[in-house]
Coordinates of C-alpha atoms in Angstrom, one line a residue:
M28 CA 0.1 0.3 0.1
D29 CA 1.7 3.2 -0.7
T30 CA 1.5 6.5 2.2
K31 CA 1.8 9.8 0.9
I32 CA 2.4 12.4 3.6
G33 CA 3.9 16.2 3.0
S34 CA 5.9 15.3 0.0
I35 CA 7.3 18.5 -1.9
D36 CA 7.8 16.8 -5.8
A37 CA 6.1 18.8 -8.1
C38 CA 3.2 17.8 -9.4
K39 CA 3.1 15.6 -12.6
S40 CA 2.2 17.0 -16.2
A41 CA -1.0 15.0 -16.9
N42 CA -3.5 15.1 -19.3
G43 CA -6.6 13.1 -20.8
D44 CA -10.2 12.2 -19.8
V45 CA -10.9 11.0 -16.7
C46 CA -11.9 7.0 -17.4
S47 CA -14.4 5.7 -14.6
P48 CA -16.1 2.8 -14.1
T49 CA -20.0 2.7 -14.7
N50 CA -21.9 -0.1 -14.6
G51 CA -18.9 -2.2 -15.4
T52 CA -18.3 -0.2 -18.2
V53 CA -14.9 2.3 -19.0
A54 CA -16.7 6.2 -19.3
S55 CA -15.4 8.9 -19.6
I56 CA -15.2 12.2 -18.9
H57 CA -14.4 15.3 -20.7
E58 CA -13.0 19.1 -19.5
S59 CA -16.0 20.5 -17.4
V60 CA -15.4 24.0 -18.3
P61 CA -13.3 24.8 -21.4
A62 CA -9.6 26.6 -21.1
S63 CA -10.8 30.4 -22.5
S64 CA -13.3 30.2 -19.9
S65 CA -11.6 28.7 -16.7
S66 CA -8.9 30.8 -17.6
A67 CA -10.2 34.1 -16.2
I68 CA -10.1 32.2 -12.7
S69 CA -7.0 34.4 -10.8
V70 CA -5.3 33.3 -7.9
G71 CA -7.7 34.9 -5.6
S72 CA -10.8 33.5 -6.7
S73 CA -13.0 31.1 -4.7
E74 CA -12.4 28.6 -7.4
A75 CA -9.0 28.2 -7.2
T76 CA -9.0 26.8 -3.8
L77 CA -8.2 23.4 -3.3
G78 CA -11.7 22.8 -1.7
R79 CA -12.8 23.2 -5.3
H80 CA -10.1 21.2 -7.3
L81 CA -11.2 18.6 -4.7
A82 CA -15.2 19.0 -6.0
R83 CA -14.1 19.7 -9.4
R84 CA -12.2 15.8 -9.2
L85 CA -14.5 14.1 -7.7
V86 CA -17.6 15.8 -10.8
Q87 CA -15.0 15.0 -13.3
A88 CA -14.1 11.1 -11.7
G89 CA -18.6 10.7 -11.9
V90 CA -19.2 11.4 -8.8
T91 CA -22.8 13.8 -8.5
D92 CA -23.6 13.3 -4.5
I93 CA -21.7 13.3 -1.2
F94 CA -22.5 11.5 1.7
S95 CA -21.2 13.8 5.0
V96 CA -21.0 14.3 8.1
P97 CA -20.2 17.4 9.5
G98 CA -17.6 18.3 12.1
D99 CA -15.6 21.1 12.8
F100 CA -12.2 20.1 10.9
N101 CA -14.6 19.7 7.7
L102 CA -16.8 22.4 7.9
T103 CA -15.1 25.0 5.4
L104 CA -14.0 21.5 3.2
L105 CA -17.7 21.5 2.9
D106 CA -18.2 24.8 2.2
H107 CA -16.1 24.8 -1.2
L108 CA -17.5 21.0 -2.1
I109 CA -21.2 21.8 -1.9
A110 CA -20.2 25.5 -4.3
E111 CA -19.5 23.5 -7.0
P112 CA -22.7 23.6 -9.2
E113 CA -22.4 20.0 -10.6
L114 CA -21.9 18.2 -7.0
K115 CA -24.9 17.6 -3.8
N116 CA -24.7 17.1 -0.4
I117 CA -26.4 14.4 1.4
G118 CA -26.8 15.4 4.9
C119 CA -26.0 11.9 7.1
C120 CA -27.3 11.2 10.3
N121 CA -24.0 9.5 11.2
E122 CA -20.8 8.7 9.8
L123 CA -21.2 5.1 9.7
N124 CA -24.6 5.0 7.2
A125 CA -22.7 7.8 5.5
G126 CA -19.5 5.8 4.6
Y127 CA -22.5 2.4 3.8
A128 CA -23.9 5.4 1.6
A129 CA -21.1 5.7 -0.3
D130 CA -20.6 1.9 -0.9
G131 CA -24.2 1.7 -2.2
Y132 CA -24.0 5.2 -4.6
A133 CA -20.2 3.1 -6.0
R134 CA -22.1 0.2 -6.8
S135 CA -24.3 1.4 -9.5
R136 CA -22.1 5.0 -10.5
G137 CA -18.8 2.8 -10.6
V138 CA -17.5 5.7 -7.5
G139 CA -18.6 7.0 -4.2
A140 CA -17.0 9.4 -1.8
C141 CA -17.9 10.3 1.5
V142 CA -17.1 13.3 4.2
V143 CA -16.4 12.7 7.8
T144 CA -14.0 15.1 10.4
F145 CA -10.5 14.0 11.9
T146 CA -10.6 10.9 13.8
V147 CA -14.2 10.0 15.8
G148 CA -15.9 10.7 12.1
G149 CA -13.1 9.0 10.5
L150 CA -13.1 5.6 12.8
S151 CA -16.7 6.2 12.6
V152 CA -16.8 5.1 9.0
L153 CA -14.0 2.7 9.1
N154 CA -16.2 0.0 9.4
A155 CA -18.3 1.0 6.1
I156 CA -14.8 1.3 4.3
A157 CA -14.1 -2.1 5.8
G158 CA -16.8 -4.0 3.9
A159 CA -16.4 -1.4 0.8
Y160 CA -12.8 -2.8 0.4
S161 CA -14.0 -6.5 0.7
E162 CA -16.6 -5.6 -1.9
N163 CA -14.2 -4.6 -4.9
L164 CA -15.1 -0.5 -4.3
P165 CA -14.0 2.6 -5.3
V166 CA -15.6 4.3 -2.2
I167 CA -13.0 8.0 -1.6
C168 CA -13.7 8.9 2.1
I169 CA -12.3 12.4 2.4
V170 CA -11.7 14.0 6.2
G171 CA -11.5 17.3 7.5
G172 CA -8.2 17.3 9.5
P173 CA -5.9 18.9 12.4
N174 CA -4.4 22.6 11.1
S175 CA -1.1 22.6 9.3
N176 CA 0.4 24.6 11.7
D177 CA 0.0 21.9 14.5
F178 CA 1.6 19.2 13.2
G179 CA 5.2 19.1 14.9
T180 CA 4.1 20.9 17.2
N181 CA 3.6 17.7 20.0
R182 CA -0.1 19.7 21.1
I183 CA -3.0 17.5 21.9
L184 CA -6.3 18.3 19.8
H185 CA -9.7 17.9 20.5
H186 CA -11.3 14.4 19.2
T187 CA -8.4 12.6 19.3
I188 CA -7.3 10.1 21.9
G189 CA -5.3 12.3 23.8
L190 CA -2.0 11.7 22.4
P191 CA 0.6 14.3 20.5
D192 CA 0.7 12.2 18.0
F193 CA -1.9 12.7 14.5
S194 CA -1.7 9.5 12.7
Q195 CA -3.6 7.3 15.0
E196 CA -6.3 7.5 12.7
L197 CA -4.3 6.7 9.5
R198 CA -2.9 3.9 10.8
C199 CA -6.5 2.5 10.8
F200 CA -6.6 3.6 7.0
Q201 CA -3.8 1.3 6.4
T202 CA -4.8 -1.2 5.9
V203 CA -8.3 -1.2 4.2
T204 CA -8.3 1.7 1.3
C205 CA -5.1 0.7 -1.2
Y206 CA -4.0 4.6 -1.0
Q207 CA -3.6 7.1 1.6
A208 CA -3.5 11.0 0.9
V209 CA -2.4 13.5 4.0
V210 CA -3.2 16.8 2.4
N211 CA -1.0 19.5 4.9
N212 CA 0.5 21.5 2.6
L213 CA -1.2 23.3 -1.0
E214 CA 2.7 22.6 -2.8
D215 CA 2.0 18.5 -3.6
A216 CA -2.1 19.2 -2.8
H217 CA -2.9 18.5 -6.2
E218 CA -0.8 15.6 -6.7
Q219 CA -2.4 13.8 -4.1
I220 CA -5.4 14.5 -4.9
D221 CA -4.9 13.2 -8.1
K222 CA -3.1 10.1 -7.4
A223 CA -5.7 9.0 -4.2
I224 CA -8.4 9.1 -7.0
S225 CA -6.4 7.2 -9.2
T226 CA -5.6 5.1 -7.7
A227 CA -9.4 4.5 -6.2
L228 CA -10.3 3.4 -10.0
K229 CA -7.8 2.0 -11.2
E230 CA -7.9 -0.1 -7.9
S231 CA -11.3 -0.5 -7.6
K232 CA -10.3 0.0 -4.0
P233 CA -11.6 2.1 -1.2
V234 CA -8.6 5.7 -0.1
Y235 CA -8.6 7.9 2.2
I236 CA -7.7 11.6 1.8
S237 CA -7.0 13.1 4.9
I238 CA -7.5 18.3 4.4
S239 CA -5.8 19.7 6.8
C240 CA -9.2 22.7 8.1
N241 CA -7.1 25.7 7.5
L242 CA -6.3 24.6 3.8
A243 CA -10.1 24.1 1.8
A244 CA -10.7 27.4 1.5
T245 CA -7.0 29.2 0.2
P246 CA -6.4 29.6 -3.2
H247 CA -2.9 28.3 -4.6
P248 CA -1.6 28.6 -8.5
T249 CA -1.9 24.6 -9.5
F250 CA -5.7 25.5 -8.8
V251 CA -6.2 28.9 -10.6
R252 CA -8.4 27.2 -13.7
D253 CA -9.5 24.4 -14.1
P254 CA -7.1 21.5 -14.6
V255 CA -6.6 19.7 -17.4
P256 CA -8.4 16.3 -16.6
F257 CA -5.8 13.5 -15.7
S258 CA -5.1 10.7 -17.5
L259 CA -6.3 6.4 -16.8
T260 CA -3.4 4.4 -18.8
P261 CA -5.8 1.9 -20.2
R262 CA -4.5 -1.7 -18.8
S263 CA -3.5 -4.6 -21.0
S264 CA -2.7 -7.9 -21.5
N265 CA 0.6 -9.0 -22.0
K266 CA -0.3 -10.6 -25.1
M267 CA 2.3 -13.2 -24.8
G268 CA 0.8 -14.5 -22.1
L269 CA -2.1 -14.0 -23.3
E270 CA -2.2 -16.0 -26.3
A271 CA -0.2 -18.9 -24.1
A272 CA -3.6 -18.6 -21.8
V273 CA -5.6 -19.2 -23.9
E274 CA -4.5 -21.7 -25.3
A275 CA -3.7 -24.0 -22.2
T276 CA -7.2 -23.2 -22.3
L277 CA -8.6 -24.6 -25.1
E278 CA -6.4 -27.9 -24.8
F279 CA -8.2 -28.3 -21.3
L280 CA -11.4 -27.7 -22.4
N281 CA -11.3 -29.7 -26.2
K282 CA -10.5 -32.9 -24.1
A283 CA -13.7 -31.4 -21.6
V284 CA -17.3 -33.2 -22.6
K285 CA -19.9 -31.3 -20.3
P286 CA -18.3 -28.0 -19.4
V287 CA -19.4 -24.8 -17.3
M288 CA -18.5 -21.4 -17.1
V289 CA -19.7 -20.2 -13.5
G290 CA -19.3 -16.2 -12.9
G291 CA -17.9 -14.9 -9.4
V292 CA -18.4 -11.3 -8.0
K293 CA -14.6 -9.9 -9.2
L294 CA -16.8 -9.2 -12.6
R295 CA -17.0 -7.1 -11.2
V296 CA -14.1 -5.0 -11.3
A297 CA -12.7 -6.6 -14.2
K298 CA -15.5 -5.1 -16.0
A299 CA -15.5 -8.5 -18.1
S300 CA -19.2 -9.1 -17.6
D301 CA -20.0 -8.3 -21.4
A302 CA -17.0 -10.0 -22.0
F303 CA -18.0 -13.6 -19.5
V304 CA -21.6 -13.4 -21.9
K305 CA -19.8 -13.2 -25.9
L306 CA -17.9 -16.8 -23.8
A307 CA -21.3 -17.7 -22.5
D308 CA -23.2 -17.1 -26.0
A309 CA -20.1 -18.6 -28.2
S310 CA -18.8 -22.0 -25.8
G311 CA -22.8 -23.2 -25.7
Y312 CA -22.3 -23.5 -22.0
A313 CA -24.5 -24.1 -19.5
M314 CA -23.7 -20.9 -17.3
A315 CA -24.2 -20.3 -13.7
V316 CA -23.1 -17.8 -10.7
M317 CA -22.0 -17.6 -7.7
P318 CA -24.5 -15.8 -5.0
S319 CA -22.4 -12.5 -4.4
A320 CA -22.6 -11.9 -8.5
K321 CA -26.0 -12.0 -8.9
G322 CA -26.4 -9.4 -10.9
L323 CA -23.5 -9.4 -12.8
V324 CA -24.9 -11.9 -15.2
P325 CA -28.5 -11.9 -17.3
E326 CA -30.3 -13.9 -15.6
H327 CA -32.4 -13.9 -19.2
H328 CA -29.5 -15.7 -21.3
P329 CA -31.1 -18.7 -23.3
H330 CA -28.5 -20.5 -20.7
F331 CA -28.9 -19.6 -17.8
I332 CA -29.7 -21.6 -14.3
G333 CA -28.9 -19.9 -11.8
T334 CA -27.0 -19.5 -8.6
Y335 CA -24.8 -22.3 -7.6
W336 CA -23.8 -21.6 -3.5
G337 CA -23.4 -26.2 -3.1
A338 CA -26.0 -27.2 -1.5
V339 CA -28.2 -24.4 -0.8
S340 CA -28.1 -24.3 -4.9
T341 CA -30.7 -22.9 -6.9
P342 CA -32.4 -27.0 -8.0
F343 CA -30.4 -28.5 -10.4
C344 CA -28.1 -26.2 -10.7
S345 CA -24.8 -27.8 -8.3
E346 CA -25.9 -31.1 -9.9
I347 CA -25.2 -29.9 -13.4
V348 CA -21.7 -28.0 -12.0
E349 CA -20.3 -30.1 -9.4
S350 CA -20.9 -33.2 -12.0
A351 CA -19.1 -31.4 -15.0
D352 CA -15.6 -32.6 -15.8
A353 CA -14.8 -28.5 -16.4
Y354 CA -15.3 -25.7 -14.5
I355 CA -15.0 -22.7 -15.9
F356 CA -14.6 -19.9 -12.3
A357 CA -14.6 -16.0 -13.1
G358 CA -13.4 -13.6 -10.5
P359 CA -14.6 -15.9 -7.7
I360 CA -14.2 -15.6 -3.9
F361 CA -14.1 -19.0 -2.2
N362 CA -15.2 -18.3 1.5
D363 CA -16.8 -20.5 4.4
Y364 CA -19.9 -18.7 3.1
S365 CA -19.9 -19.1 -0.2
S366 CA -19.0 -22.3 0.0
V367 CA -21.8 -23.3 2.4
G368 CA -18.8 -24.3 5.5
Y369 CA -16.4 -24.9 2.9
S370 CA -18.6 -28.4 1.6
L371 CA -18.4 -27.2 -2.2
L372 CA -18.0 -30.7 -4.6
L373 CA -14.7 -29.2 -6.9
K374 CA -11.9 -30.7 -7.6
K375 CA -9.3 -28.6 -8.7
E376 CA -7.8 -30.0 -10.9
K377 CA -11.1 -30.0 -13.4
A378 CA -11.0 -26.4 -13.1
I379 CA -9.9 -22.8 -15.1
V380 CA -10.1 -20.3 -12.3
V381 CA -9.6 -16.8 -14.5
H382 CA -8.6 -13.4 -11.8
P383 CA -9.4 -10.5 -13.2
D384 CA -5.9 -10.3 -13.8
R385 CA -4.1 -13.5 -14.1
V386 CA -5.8 -17.8 -15.5
T387 CA -4.9 -20.8 -14.5
V388 CA -5.7 -24.1 -15.4
A389 CA -6.2 -26.8 -13.4
N390 CA -3.2 -27.7 -11.6
G391 CA -0.7 -26.5 -14.5
Q392 CA -0.5 -23.1 -15.1
T393 CA -0.7 -19.9 -14.0
F394 CA -0.2 -16.7 -16.4
G395 CA -0.4 -13.5 -15.5
C396 CA -0.8 -10.4 -16.6
V397 CA -4.1 -11.5 -17.9
L398 CA -6.9 -9.6 -18.1
M399 CA -10.3 -11.6 -17.3
S400 CA -11.9 -8.9 -20.3
E401 CA -9.5 -9.5 -22.9
F402 CA -9.3 -13.6 -21.8
F403 CA -12.8 -14.2 -22.0
T404 CA -13.1 -12.0 -25.5
E405 CA -10.4 -14.0 -27.0
L406 CA -11.0 -17.3 -25.8
A407 CA -14.8 -16.6 -27.8
K408 CA -13.0 -16.3 -31.0
R409 CA -11.8 -19.5 -30.3
V410 CA -14.3 -22.1 -28.3
K411 CA -15.3 -24.9 -28.9
R412 CA -19.1 -24.8 -29.3
N413 CA -20.3 -27.6 -26.7
E414 CA -23.7 -27.5 -25.3
T415 CA -23.9 -31.1 -23.8
A416 CA -24.3 -29.6 -20.2
Y417 CA -26.6 -27.2 -20.6
E418 CA -28.3 -30.2 -22.4
N419 CA -28.4 -32.4 -19.1
Y420 CA -29.9 -29.5 -17.0
H421 CA -32.9 -29.3 -19.0
R422 CA -33.7 -33.0 -19.5
I423 CA -33.4 -32.5 -15.8
F424 CA -35.5 -30.2 -14.9
V425 CA -38.3 -30.0 -13.5
P426 CA -40.3 -26.2 -12.3
Q427 CA -40.4 -25.2 -9.4
G428 CA -44.0 -25.5 -7.4
K429 CA -45.7 -23.0 -6.2
P430 CA -46.1 -22.5 -2.8
L431 CA -49.8 -23.0 -1.4
K432 CA -51.3 -20.2 -0.9
C433 CA -52.6 -19.0 2.8
K434 CA -56.4 -19.1 4.2
A435 CA -58.0 -15.6 4.8
R436 CA -56.5 -15.2 7.6
E437 CA -54.0 -17.2 8.1
P438 CA -50.1 -15.6 9.0
L439 CA -48.8 -14.9 6.4
R440 CA -45.8 -17.5 5.4
V441 CA -42.2 -15.9 3.4
N442 CA -42.2 -18.2 0.6
A443 CA -46.2 -16.9 -0.1
M444 CA -45.3 -13.3 0.0
F445 CA -42.0 -13.4 -2.4
Q446 CA -44.3 -15.1 -4.6
H447 CA -45.7 -11.5 -5.0
I448 CA -42.0 -10.0 -5.1
Q449 CA -41.3 -11.1 -7.9
K450 CA -44.3 -10.4 -10.0
M451 CA -43.3 -6.3 -8.5
L452 CA -39.7 -7.3 -10.4
S453 CA -38.8 -5.0 -14.1
S454 CA -36.0 -3.6 -15.5
E455 CA -36.7 0.5 -13.8
T456 CA -36.2 -1.8 -9.8
A457 CA -33.4 -2.6 -8.3
V458 CA -33.5 -5.4 -5.5
I459 CA -30.7 -4.3 -2.1
A460 CA -30.7 -7.4 -0.2
E461 CA -29.7 -7.4 3.9
T462 CA -27.2 -9.8 5.0
G463 CA -29.6 -12.7 6.8
D464 CA -32.2 -14.7 5.6
S465 CA -33.1 -11.5 2.8
W466 CA -30.0 -13.1 1.5
F467 CA -31.4 -16.4 0.3
N468 CA -35.3 -15.1 -0.3
C469 CA -33.6 -13.0 -2.8
Q470 CA -31.1 -14.8 -3.7
K471 CA -34.0 -17.5 -5.1
L472 CA -35.5 -14.0 -7.4
K473 CA -34.9 -13.9 -11.4
L474 CA -34.2 -11.1 -12.1
P475 CA -35.8 -9.5 -15.5
K476 CA -33.6 -7.4 -17.9
G477 CA -32.0 -4.7 -16.8
C478 CA -33.3 -5.2 -12.1
G479 CA -30.6 -4.4 -10.3
Y480 CA -29.2 -6.3 -7.9
E481 CA -26.5 -5.8 -5.0
F482 CA -26.0 -7.2 -1.8
Q483 CA -22.8 -7.7 1.0
M484 CA -21.8 -11.1 1.2
Q485 CA -18.2 -11.4 1.5
Y486 CA -18.0 -8.4 4.7
G487 CA -21.9 -9.3 5.7
S488 CA -22.5 -6.7 7.9
I489 CA -25.9 -6.5 9.0
G490 CA -27.3 -3.4 9.1
W491 CA -25.4 -1.9 5.9
S492 CA -28.1 -1.8 3.1
V493 CA -30.2 1.2 5.3
G494 CA -27.3 3.2 3.9
A495 CA -26.6 1.3 0.7
T496 CA -30.1 1.4 -0.6
L497 CA -29.9 5.7 0.3
G498 CA -26.8 5.5 -2.2
Y499 CA -28.0 3.5 -4.4
A500 CA -31.1 5.3 -4.7
Q501 CA -29.2 8.4 -5.0
A502 CA -27.8 7.5 -7.9
V503 CA -30.1 5.8 -10.3
P504 CA -33.1 8.1 -9.3
E505 CA -34.4 6.5 -12.2
K506 CA -34.9 3.5 -10.5
R507 CA -37.4 2.4 -7.8
V508 CA -36.1 0.2 -4.8
L509 CA -36.9 -2.5 -3.3
S510 CA -34.9 -3.3 -0.3
F511 CA -35.4 -5.5 1.7
I512 CA -34.2 -6.4 6.1
G513 CA -34.4 -8.1 8.6
D514 CA -35.8 -6.3 12.7
G515 CA -32.4 -6.9 14.1
S516 CA -30.3 -4.7 11.0
F517 CA -32.7 -2.2 11.0
Q518 CA -31.9 -1.3 14.8
V519 CA -28.7 -1.1 13.9
T520 CA -28.6 1.5 11.5
A521 CA -32.4 2.7 10.9
Q522 CA -31.5 6.7 12.0
D523 CA -31.6 7.5 7.7
V524 CA -34.6 6.3 6.3
S525 CA -35.0 10.0 7.7
T526 CA -32.0 10.6 5.3
M527 CA -34.2 8.6 2.3
L528 CA -37.3 11.5 3.3
R529 CA -35.2 14.6 3.5
N530 CA -34.4 13.5 -0.8
G531 CA -37.0 12.3 -1.9
Q532 CA -36.7 8.8 -2.3
K533 CA -39.3 6.7 -3.9
T534 CA -37.5 3.3 -2.6
I535 CA -40.2 0.2 -0.3
I536 CA -38.4 -1.1 2.7
F537 CA -39.8 -3.8 3.3
L538 CA -39.1 -4.7 7.5
I539 CA -39.4 -8.8 7.8
N540 CA -39.8 -8.5 11.5
N541 CA -39.5 -11.8 13.1
G542 CA -39.0 -11.3 16.5
G543 CA -34.8 -11.2 16.1
Y544 CA -31.2 -13.0 14.4
T545 CA -32.7 -15.0 12.3
I546 CA -29.7 -15.9 10.8
E547 CA -27.1 -16.3 13.4
V548 CA -30.2 -18.7 15.6
E549 CA -29.8 -21.2 12.5
I550 CA -26.4 -21.2 13.2
H551 CA -26.4 -21.0 16.6
D552 CA -28.7 -19.8 19.1
G553 CA -29.9 -18.3 22.4
P554 CA -30.9 -15.4 24.4
Y555 CA -29.2 -12.9 22.7
N556 CA -30.9 -13.4 19.5
V557 CA -33.8 -12.3 20.2
I558 CA -34.0 -8.4 20.2
K559 CA -36.7 -6.0 22.4
N560 CA -39.2 -5.6 19.5
W561 CA -40.6 -2.0 17.6
N562 CA -43.2 -0.1 16.7
Y563 CA -41.0 0.0 13.3
T564 CA -43.7 2.3 11.1
A565 CA -44.3 4.6 13.9
L566 CA -41.1 5.1 14.1
V567 CA -40.8 5.6 10.2
D568 CA -43.9 7.9 10.7
A569 CA -41.3 9.8 13.4
F570 CA -39.2 10.0 11.2
H571 CA -41.3 11.4 8.0
N572 CA -43.0 14.5 10.6
G573 CA -44.9 15.6 8.3
E574 CA -41.9 16.7 6.3
G575 CA -41.9 15.1 2.0
N576 CA -44.2 12.0 0.7
C577 CA -44.0 9.3 2.4
W578 CA -46.8 6.1 3.3
T579 CA -46.5 3.0 6.3
T580 CA -48.0 -0.1 6.7
K581 CA -48.3 -3.3 8.9
V582 CA -49.1 -6.7 7.1
R583 CA -49.6 -10.1 8.5
Y584 CA -52.0 -11.8 6.4
E585 CA -51.7 -12.6 1.7
E586 CA -54.3 -10.7 1.3
E587 CA -52.8 -7.3 3.5
L588 CA -49.8 -8.3 1.2
V589 CA -51.5 -8.1 -1.8
E590 CA -52.9 -4.4 -1.0
A591 CA -49.9 -3.2 0.3
I592 CA -47.9 -3.9 -3.0
K593 CA -50.9 -2.7 -4.9
T594 CA -51.0 0.7 -2.5
A595 CA -46.9 0.7 -3.1
T596 CA -47.0 1.0 -6.6
T597 CA -49.9 2.8 -7.9
E598 CA -51.2 5.5 -5.8
K599 CA -47.9 5.9 -4.2
K600 CA -45.2 4.8 -6.7
D601 CA -43.3 8.6 -6.5
S602 CA -44.1 8.2 -2.3
F603 CA -41.1 6.5 -0.3
C604 CA -43.0 2.8 1.7
F605 CA -42.6 1.3 4.0
I606 CA -44.3 -2.7 4.4
E607 CA -43.4 -3.7 8.0
V608 CA -44.0 -7.6 7.4
I609 CA -44.8 -10.0 10.2
L610 CA -43.1 -13.3 10.8
H611 CA -43.7 -16.5 12.7
K612 CA -39.8 -15.9 13.9
D613 CA -38.9 -19.7 12.7
D614 CA -40.5 -18.8 9.5
T615 CA -37.0 -18.8 6.8
S616 CA -36.3 -20.5 3.7
K617 CA -34.7 -23.9 3.3
E618 CA -31.5 -23.1 2.1
L619 CA -31.3 -20.7 5.4
L620 CA -32.1 -23.3 7.4
E621 CA -29.3 -26.0 5.9
W622 CA -26.3 -23.6 4.8
G623 CA -26.4 -21.8 9.0
S624 CA -26.1 -25.7 10.0
R625 CA -23.0 -26.5 7.6
V626 CA -21.3 -22.9 8.5
A627 CA -22.4 -23.8 12.2
A628 CA -19.9 -27.2 12.1
A629 CA -17.2 -25.4 10.4
N630 CA -17.1 -22.8 12.9
G631 CA -17.3 -25.7 15.9
R632 CA -14.4 -27.5 14.1
P633 CA -12.2 -29.0 16.9
P634 CA -8.8 -27.0 17.0
N635 CA -5.7 -29.0 15.0
P636 CA -3.7 -32.0 17.3
Q637 CA -0.7 -30.1 18.8

């Protein structure tokens, strides 16, 4: 990891366009102000300050909304950020949610940003930044730092742990960001900011930028005019390595009788979803996704067979994948959750594992400096068509039955509920699934073309979805976000529902009220998994407080759910809607029951003999 503090190196010259990933593609952001007009900005101008320079850079990178919590060290910086006409400030209730919102925003826009104050704000947002790091999301975390004159003076400042060393916050961020810039002088501020933002975009990881509180409003010659946008040099494969990887893969695949391909979550960071689909088109292979990659591959594709998740896979999917004699895994992460407690029936000698920048063929060679998108594109040109695995799937496939319809006034069941949710999905919606049973119920939804889908599988921080819903909905206001949140998770981060209302969002939140931490109950039960019940609709009504458009309701029966969905999608289609769904505490998906027991077994393994 790079750390840059107080360097006085000369600013590197830069030119070209800013390239930022947007929805899995690369976009070009051109100069926002023509040189002829920007040259009129003088050294003393309010537009020639560090704060305005940072604001312009964020806009050029693709950020039009920042998520912030004010504090005395970042107030002047916020003044200059919000002075940028193309940048909107979304004030959040706490730093954790501001970070989660930037995470959700980055999932849609390709980059997100949050602004907090020194240490008390920075350490509060740290958990969200760690989650973004684990999920490979370029989140720019901006912190208002101490006055530049206080560095090295042995003074003790407020908002610190009472020591004259101001580096505690920086040290914490070093493990969860790919670059850290502490800007406490103006000479190299231009270079540090450019390096931080470009590193976030290139590495698809969070970065940390600390701006001394007395510098944000200060003019400097390097900020006199809109700088020429910096360039992100396009990466490319080593041509010999790419050819060797393709040749070795073709030799392996051509010997296989029933090969399959499985998409993983790193398809996003590799920007290789389109190339992956082109390979599926050319090869005729059966195509599945790992659970964390749901939404990255079109589920309307004719050879799509569902989610591969070991024992809790889509019906008939694991049978096809695990019986294949060759499988291509594109950007997988095999952790204890995605492997269902390390119980996948896969063999390394059958696997071609494609990472964003390298390819490993079975037990043979690993080819480095090979980009996933270029590898799949080249492979698609030369692969032999083989539809055997998909034909096998088609032969064994039996359509799923429908759950029993609830009788009148019979308590609503979760399987009946999601039959109605399925009918709500379209290209104009997106699904956010909170950690918990919503993982499993939403995983079974069939996404129509253009329907978004996000959840946080690697980090799995409960409460993530409230902030992420705020950020995602802000990034794509043309979509209606359907967010599925358990009661336990909601209690962690509920406050920023008020921010959704404040910003006129039209999200529908389905609050699953089943009395506790259901996912943890199925791993290991105990009295600590029972929570205090809240009057959730009354809480949201209190947040509403008569300002904006808000509609809330409780449902206990199927007929009430049907009526609530109808209201939310017709007369309340332009309102924020909050539907509290009351379910029995033991009403869970069968997949959670299976997954929970296997994860519990993995957690409970005895120590190895010493």
